[in-house]
Coordinates of C-alpha atoms in Angstrom, one line a residue:
M1 CA -24.7 122.1 23.1
R2 CA -22.1 123.8 21.0
V3 CA -19.5 123.0 23.5
H4 CA -20.6 119.4 23.6
K5 CA -20.5 119.3 19.8
L6 CA -17.1 120.7 19.8
T7 CA -16.0 118.2 22.4
F8 CA -17.5 115.3 20.4
A9 CA -15.8 116.6 17.2
A10 CA -12.5 116.9 19.0
L11 CA -12.9 113.3 20.3
A12 CA -13.8 112.2 16.8
V13 CA -10.7 113.8 15.3
A14 CA -8.5 112.4 18.0
A15 CA -10.0 108.9 17.4
G16 CA -9.4 109.3 13.7
L17 CA -5.8 110.3 14.3
S18 CA -5.3 107.3 16.6
L19 CA -6.8 105.0 14.0
T20 CA -4.6 106.4 11.3
A21 CA -1.6 105.8 13.5
C22 CA -2.6 102.2 14.2
Q23 CA -3.1 101.7 10.5
N24 CA 0.4 103.1 9.8
D25 CA 1.8 100.8 12.4
D26 CA 0.1 97.9 10.8
A27 CA 1.3 98.9 7.4
D28 CA 4.8 99.1 8.8
T29 CA 4.4 95.7 10.3
G30 CA 3.0 94.4 7.0
Q31 CA 6.1 95.7 5.2
S32 CA 8.1 93.0 6.9
A33 CA 6.1 90.3 5.1
P34 CA 7.8 90.7 1.8
S35 CA 11.1 90.1 3.5
S36 CA 9.6 86.8 4.9
G37 CA 8.1 86.1 1.5
A38 CA 11.5 86.6 -0.1
T39 CA 12.9 84.0 2.1
A40 CA 10.2 81.6 1.1
S41 CA 10.7 82.5 -2.5
S42 CA 14.3 81.3 -2.2
S43 CA 12.8 78.0 -1.4
G44 CA 10.7 78.0 -4.5
G45 CA 7.8 80.3 -3.6
A46 CA 8.7 83.7 -5.2
S47 CA 5.6 83.8 -7.3
D48 CA 3.5 83.7 -4.1
S49 CA 5.3 86.5 -2.3
G50 CA 2.5 89.0 -3.0
R51 CA -0.3 87.0 -1.6
S52 CA -2.3 87.8 1.6
D53 CA -1.3 86.5 5.0
Q54 CA -3.6 83.5 4.3
G55 CA -1.8 82.9 1.1
G56 CA 1.5 83.3 2.9
A57 CA 0.4 80.5 5.2
K58 CA -0.2 78.3 2.2
D59 CA 3.2 79.3 0.9
S60 CA 4.7 78.3 4.2
A61 CA 3.0 74.9 3.9
G62 CA 4.2 74.6 0.4
T63 CA 7.7 75.2 1.5
S64 CA 7.3 72.5 4.2
S65 CA 6.1 70.1 1.5
A66 CA 9.2 70.8 -0.6
T67 CA 11.3 70.0 2.4
N68 CA 9.4 66.7 3.0
S69 CA 9.9 66.0 -0.7
G70 CA 13.6 66.4 -0.2
A71 CA 13.5 64.0 2.7
T72 CA 11.7 61.5 0.5
S73 CA 14.4 61.9 -2.1
S74 CA 17.0 61.2 0.6
G75 CA 15.0 58.2 1.5
G76 CA 15.2 57.0 -2.1
T77 CA 18.9 57.1 -1.9
G78 CA 18.7 55.0 1.2
T79 CA 16.6 52.5 -0.7
A80 CA 19.2 52.3 -3.4
A81 CA 21.9 51.7 -0.8
G82 CA 19.6 49.0 0.7
T83 CA 19.4 47.3 -2.7
G84 CA 23.2 47.2 -2.8
S85 CA 23.2 45.8 0.7
N86 CA 20.7 43.1 -0.3
A87 CA 22.8 42.2 -3.3
N88 CA 25.7 41.5 -1.0
A89 CA 23.6 40.0 1.8
K90 CA 23.0 36.3 0.8
V91 CA 24.5 34.7 -2.2
G92 CA 22.8 31.7 -3.8
K93 CA 24.4 28.3 -4.2
C94 CA 26.2 27.4 -7.4
R95 CA 24.1 25.2 -9.6
T96 CA 25.3 22.5 -12.0
D97 CA 24.0 24.4 -15.0
E98 CA 25.9 27.5 -13.9
L99 CA 29.3 25.7 -13.8
D100 CA 31.7 24.7 -16.5
I101 CA 33.3 21.5 -15.2
T102 CA 36.5 20.1 -16.6
A103 CA 39.1 17.6 -15.4
K104 CA 42.8 17.1 -16.2
D105 CA 45.6 14.8 -15.1
N106 CA 47.8 16.5 -12.5
T107 CA 50.0 13.6 -11.4
I108 CA 53.5 14.6 -10.4
D109 CA 56.4 12.2 -11.0
G110 CA 57.3 10.5 -7.8
D111 CA 53.9 10.7 -6.2
P112 CA 52.6 7.4 -4.7
D113 CA 49.2 8.0 -6.3
G114 CA 47.8 9.5 -9.4
T115 CA 45.9 12.8 -9.2
V116 CA 43.1 14.2 -11.4
V117 CA 42.1 17.8 -10.7
V118 CA 38.5 18.9 -11.4
E119 CA 37.9 22.5 -12.2
L120 CA 34.5 24.3 -11.6
T121 CA 34.2 27.7 -13.3
N122 CA 31.3 30.0 -12.5
H123 CA 29.6 31.3 -15.7
S124 CA 26.3 32.2 -14.2
G125 CA 26.7 35.9 -14.5
R126 CA 26.4 36.2 -10.7
D127 CA 28.4 35.2 -7.6
C128 CA 27.5 32.0 -5.9
T129 CA 28.5 29.9 -2.9
I130 CA 30.1 26.5 -3.1
S131 CA 31.3 24.3 -0.3
G132 CA 31.7 20.7 0.8
Y133 CA 32.4 17.6 -1.3
A134 CA 31.3 16.9 -4.8
G135 CA 30.0 13.5 -5.7
V136 CA 32.6 11.6 -7.8
D137 CA 32.0 8.3 -9.5
L138 CA 34.2 6.5 -12.0
K139 CA 32.6 4.5 -14.8
T140 CA 34.6 1.3 -15.3
N141 CA 34.2 -1.9 -17.2
A142 CA 33.3 -3.5 -13.9
G143 CA 30.5 -1.0 -13.0
S144 CA 30.4 2.3 -11.2
L145 CA 33.0 3.1 -8.5
S146 CA 32.3 5.9 -6.0
A147 CA 35.1 7.9 -4.6
K148 CA 35.5 8.1 -0.8
R149 CA 35.9 11.4 0.9
T150 CA 39.3 12.2 2.4
G151 CA 37.7 13.7 5.6
Q152 CA 39.4 17.0 5.1
Q153 CA 37.6 20.1 6.6
A154 CA 35.4 21.7 4.0
T155 CA 35.1 25.5 3.9
S156 CA 32.4 27.6 2.4
A157 CA 33.5 30.2 -0.2
V158 CA 31.9 32.7 -2.6
L159 CA 32.8 31.8 -6.2
K160 CA 32.8 35.0 -8.2
N161 CA 31.4 35.1 -11.7
G162 CA 34.1 34.0 -14.1
K163 CA 36.3 32.5 -11.4
S164 CA 37.2 28.9 -10.8
T165 CA 37.7 26.5 -7.9
Y166 CA 39.3 23.1 -7.8
F167 CA 39.2 19.7 -6.0
P168 CA 41.4 16.6 -6.4
V169 CA 40.6 13.0 -7.1
N170 CA 43.3 10.7 -6.0
Y171 CA 43.6 7.1 -7.2
P172 CA 46.2 4.2 -6.9
F173 CA 48.4 3.2 -9.8
N174 CA 47.8 -0.2 -11.2
K175 CA 51.1 -2.0 -10.4
S176 CA 49.7 -5.5 -10.2
G177 CA 50.9 -6.5 -13.6
G178 CA 47.4 -7.4 -14.6
S179 CA 44.8 -5.7 -16.7
G180 CA 43.1 -4.2 -13.7
V181 CA 39.9 -2.2 -13.9
R182 CA 39.5 -0.1 -17.0
V183 CA 38.1 3.5 -16.4
T184 CA 35.8 4.8 -19.1
G185 CA 34.4 8.0 -17.6
L186 CA 34.2 10.5 -14.7
V187 CA 30.9 11.5 -13.2
V188 CA 30.8 14.7 -11.1
T189 CA 28.0 16.1 -9.1
P190 CA 28.6 19.5 -7.5
P191 CA 28.0 19.9 -3.8
D192 CA 24.3 20.2 -2.8
E193 CA 23.2 19.3 -6.3
T194 CA 21.6 16.2 -7.9
K195 CA 22.4 17.0 -11.5
S196 CA 25.7 15.4 -12.7
V197 CA 28.0 15.8 -15.7
T198 CA 30.0 13.1 -17.3
L199 CA 33.6 13.8 -18.4
N200 CA 36.3 11.9 -20.0
W201 CA 38.7 10.3 -17.5
P202 CA 42.1 12.0 -18.0
G203 CA 44.1 9.8 -15.5
A204 CA 45.7 6.4 -15.9
A205 CA 43.7 4.0 -18.0
T206 CA 43.3 1.3 -15.3
L207 CA 43.0 0.9 -11.6
P208 CA 44.2 -2.1 -9.6
V209 CA 41.6 -4.7 -8.7
T210 CA 40.6 -4.4 -5.0
D211 CA 39.5 -6.9 -2.5
G212 CA 36.2 -5.0 -2.1
S213 CA 37.2 -3.6 1.4
G214 CA 36.8 0.0 0.3
S215 CA 37.2 2.4 -2.6
P216 CA 40.8 3.0 -3.8
V217 CA 39.7 6.4 -5.1
K218 CA 39.5 9.4 -2.9
V219 CA 38.1 12.9 -3.3
G220 CA 39.0 16.1 -1.5
P221 CA 36.6 19.0 -0.7
V222 CA 36.0 21.8 -3.1
G223 CA 38.8 24.4 -2.8
S224 CA 41.4 21.9 -1.5
A225 CA 43.4 21.9 -4.7
G226 CA 45.1 25.0 -6.3
Q227 CA 45.1 26.1 -9.9
G228 CA 46.0 23.0 -11.8
G229 CA 46.5 20.9 -8.7

């Protein structure tokens, strides 16, 4: 029995030594955790570096969350860029109330017809699009006279805030020797609008009397006249 007891004691000692060795190995393995924790702390988890493995798993999840947060921040930048893109995507039409509309005589000596240039200036605080023909009517002592389109190709353009565009109104000189038709005003309706503005007529005071076969006054498309003519 003593021999068996010694044998069991020896086995117990051997088992104890083996267990101690395993614990030391585990401890050595565990010593690598702070190194991993230090890496996590560089991502903002230093205060959690001393937690258990379970806590370390939470820290790892926390680090992942921070990364996702960064992705969200990047997405925010994309949204801002998208806003800029939307600002440049589709520009609204120029409205009558957003335009300063003026007219001046731009007849050049030697021209067969008189010319009045109408200027439209964008004061809306935003860019807007304008294209086509404006409606032009002359008020006369014989009633309203609508200008006829020249048939020129109209082009669409973006009218930037504070900038101007122009179109011409051409009319015949009264060379009949008679009193003709007296012009008292100019009514302009911007393209695609129904609201008009009435201006003083800056051209010749009278037009020749026509036989009623057509309007002697013609209007060009917006953008077909340069600055001042």
